[in-house]
């Protein structure tokens, strides 16, 4: 039974209305978080409706999966071109429902176009049969073939509603699956726009279907006996629930979860570049990036200089509406706004020092804007240091030795991404190797996500499995190992009947070959 309340919160400076779940009409009302204006009403698909959608995808699977790899790649090339052609329309949809800056919206399109390019070019190579060696069985031939799983359920979050829907979708389609996407209730319009664009590009309707709704809709997709795999991107808490269900059903699942990424800056780093990177890595997209720089770990000897440069750079960053020439937008919805304010306020109460920002931006009465914030003197038990903040906040600690930096960085349940900054690349690589994370950058931040040949995913509580690259594409398939005789072999030495002569022969073989 649906049992949802309207969520309207009154705050000091005005009325903030966030994503609203309408119980009676079973629809979601979406609101532009930067302006407070209503932008859409979208239906909540219930269990039965989800099943109907999944069955359509299942029925279409034999048709889509029979297309050759080249034919699927041709469809995706058309999609890529259509996305680029309709970029303005897409950016407008993304920015209105997230409060992002226009540049952050453009980055979503750019990233997807680059990933699509890779998937189209490399997909046919990585998904075709791959020869394997046969050891001493030289009269045989071995290879691995990659088969689509069936219907893939893609469940996506709100922070990059385009990348995190289009990316898994394209990989799953390339691998021959049909797909049902459940977008976040906060940002359903971006996925609906993508479906519209996919229709213009000629992608068959039942190869890529959409089920809008909230967590219950997502759960129905996971629990369906007719979805063959789930690719989930979202919080660790939801990921855990999905993993439990998939575990019970033995359903394959990729989990792309939260992070609390460290940025280690050594005294010999290019400090100007590191400062700019810390700001962009921590504050772009209002810090609502799974691989955002959340914990800056800076060597004590350069701390004062670092803070001085950081303040200088920060003073030039403008915040505002998406069409303006600004670098930082609003938060995407009220719940996230409250989490970030709670982290900042708790840090203040526990004695942290606010170097910059530290409050909502009161210039935007109807919008969910939080000032870019820098916090020092943080302690291990502060939420801003231990939990995922997911806001425009940089928390800073210092270290003395390399060992201490590594220890601080690894003291987190998360292990998604991170960065190491030093002109001594050998040292940076040595440190990187000791950080427990799915990926890491040296002297850069975030950008590894767009390098399509690098697998992406987390360790520890940041997730399971990988997307992109050869490994990610193959994750959307079932691997089948095939062994075939090269020529007509009348018998095999170890077949019945066994004899003393054969036993002796095998003893000799074993000694000669492996002894
Ligand atoms: P969320 O877990 O609240 O929701 C994600 C999606 O799951 C939404 O579509 C939601 O409706 C759906 N959902 C909720 N409950 C469900 C259930 N019981 N069963 C199935 N589906 C359910 O996460 P969010 O707030 O939308 O996203 C923010 C989180 O995502 C952050 O923790 C961030 O770090 C993480 N994230 C990770 C990556 C990555 O690649 N590792 C990328 C982006 C975001």
Tab-separated table of N, CA and C in Angstrom, residues 18 158 286-288 294 331-343 368 370 388-391:
chain	number	residue	atom	x	y	z
A	18	UNK	N	10.282	20.070	-2.220
A	18	UNK	CA	11.178	19.172	-2.931
A	18	UNK	C	10.350	18.205	-3.760
A	158	UNK	N	20.176	10.433	-8.865
A	158	UNK	CA	19.814	11.754	-9.369
A	158	UNK	C	21.011	12.655	-9.634
A	286	UNK	N	28.030	20.890	-7.343
A	286	UNK	CA	27.707	21.116	-5.915
A	286	UNK	C	28.168	19.957	-5.031
A	287	UNK	N	29.273	19.346	-5.439
A	287	UNK	CA	29.835	18.257	-4.625
A	287	UNK	C	29.030	16.971	-4.673
A	288	UNK	N	27.997	16.946	-5.515
A	288	UNK	CA	27.123	15.754	-5.570
A	288	UNK	C	27.660	14.774	-6.607
A	294	UNK	N	36.293	14.581	-1.061
A	294	UNK	CA	35.587	14.915	0.195
A	294	UNK	C	36.574	15.114	1.339
A	331	UNK	N	21.748	22.611	-4.806
A	331	UNK	CA	21.631	21.184	-4.484
A	331	UNK	C	20.461	20.640	-5.298
A	332	UNK	N	20.415	19.318	-5.477
A	332	UNK	CA	19.401	18.750	-6.369
A	332	UNK	C	18.035	18.586	-5.715
A	333	UNK	N	18.004	18.367	-4.415
A	333	UNK	CA	16.704	18.260	-3.741
A	333	UNK	C	16.878	18.447	-2.247
A	334	UNK	N	15.756	18.603	-1.608
A	334	UNK	CA	15.793	19.074	-0.233
A	334	UNK	C	16.468	18.120	0.743
A	335	UNK	N	16.228	16.796	0.535
A	335	UNK	CA	16.823	15.835	1.479
A	335	UNK	C	18.348	15.988	1.500
A	336	UNK	N	18.939	16.124	0.309
A	336	UNK	CA	20.390	16.244	0.237
A	336	UNK	C	20.863	17.567	0.835
A	337	UNK	N	20.081	18.613	0.588
A	337	UNK	CA	20.372	19.930	1.177
A	337	UNK	C	20.453	19.792	2.709
A	338	UNK	N	19.487	19.079	3.289
A	338	UNK	CA	19.441	18.935	4.752
A	338	UNK	C	20.624	18.104	5.268
A	339	UNK	N	21.003	17.064	4.522
A	339	UNK	CA	22.146	16.226	4.953
A	339	UNK	C	23.411	17.078	5.028
A	340	UNK	N	23.622	17.873	3.982
A	340	UNK	CA	24.850	18.672	3.917
A	340	UNK	C	24.848	19.732	5.032
A	341	UNK	N	23.706	20.400	5.232
A	341	UNK	CA	23.639	21.417	6.288
A	341	UNK	C	23.874	20.775	7.658
A	342	UNK	N	23.363	19.548	7.821
A	342	UNK	CA	23.552	18.836	9.082
A	342	UNK	C	25.048	18.545	9.315
A	343	UNK	N	25.742	18.134	8.262
A	343	UNK	CA	27.181	17.858	8.409
A	343	UNK	C	27.933	19.132	8.778
A	368	UNK	N	17.759	25.858	-3.396
A	368	UNK	CA	18.495	25.045	-2.416
A	368	UNK	C	20.007	25.240	-2.587
A	370	UNK	N	23.783	25.977	-1.332
A	370	UNK	CA	24.690	25.972	-0.165
A	370	UNK	C	26.004	26.593	-0.609
A	388	UNK	N	29.494	10.130	3.958
A	388	UNK	CA	29.472	10.787	2.641
A	388	UNK	C	28.657	12.083	2.781
A	389	UNK	N	29.289	13.220	2.490
A	389	UNK	CA	28.587	14.505	2.639
A	389	UNK	C	27.786	14.805	1.375
A	390	UNK	N	28.414	14.624	0.216
A	390	UNK	CA	27.732	14.807	-1.068
A	390	UNK	C	27.211	16.241	-1.203
A	391	UNK	N	28.093	17.184	-0.896
A	391	UNK	CA	27.741	18.599	-1.005
A	391	UNK	C	28.983	19.417	-1.295
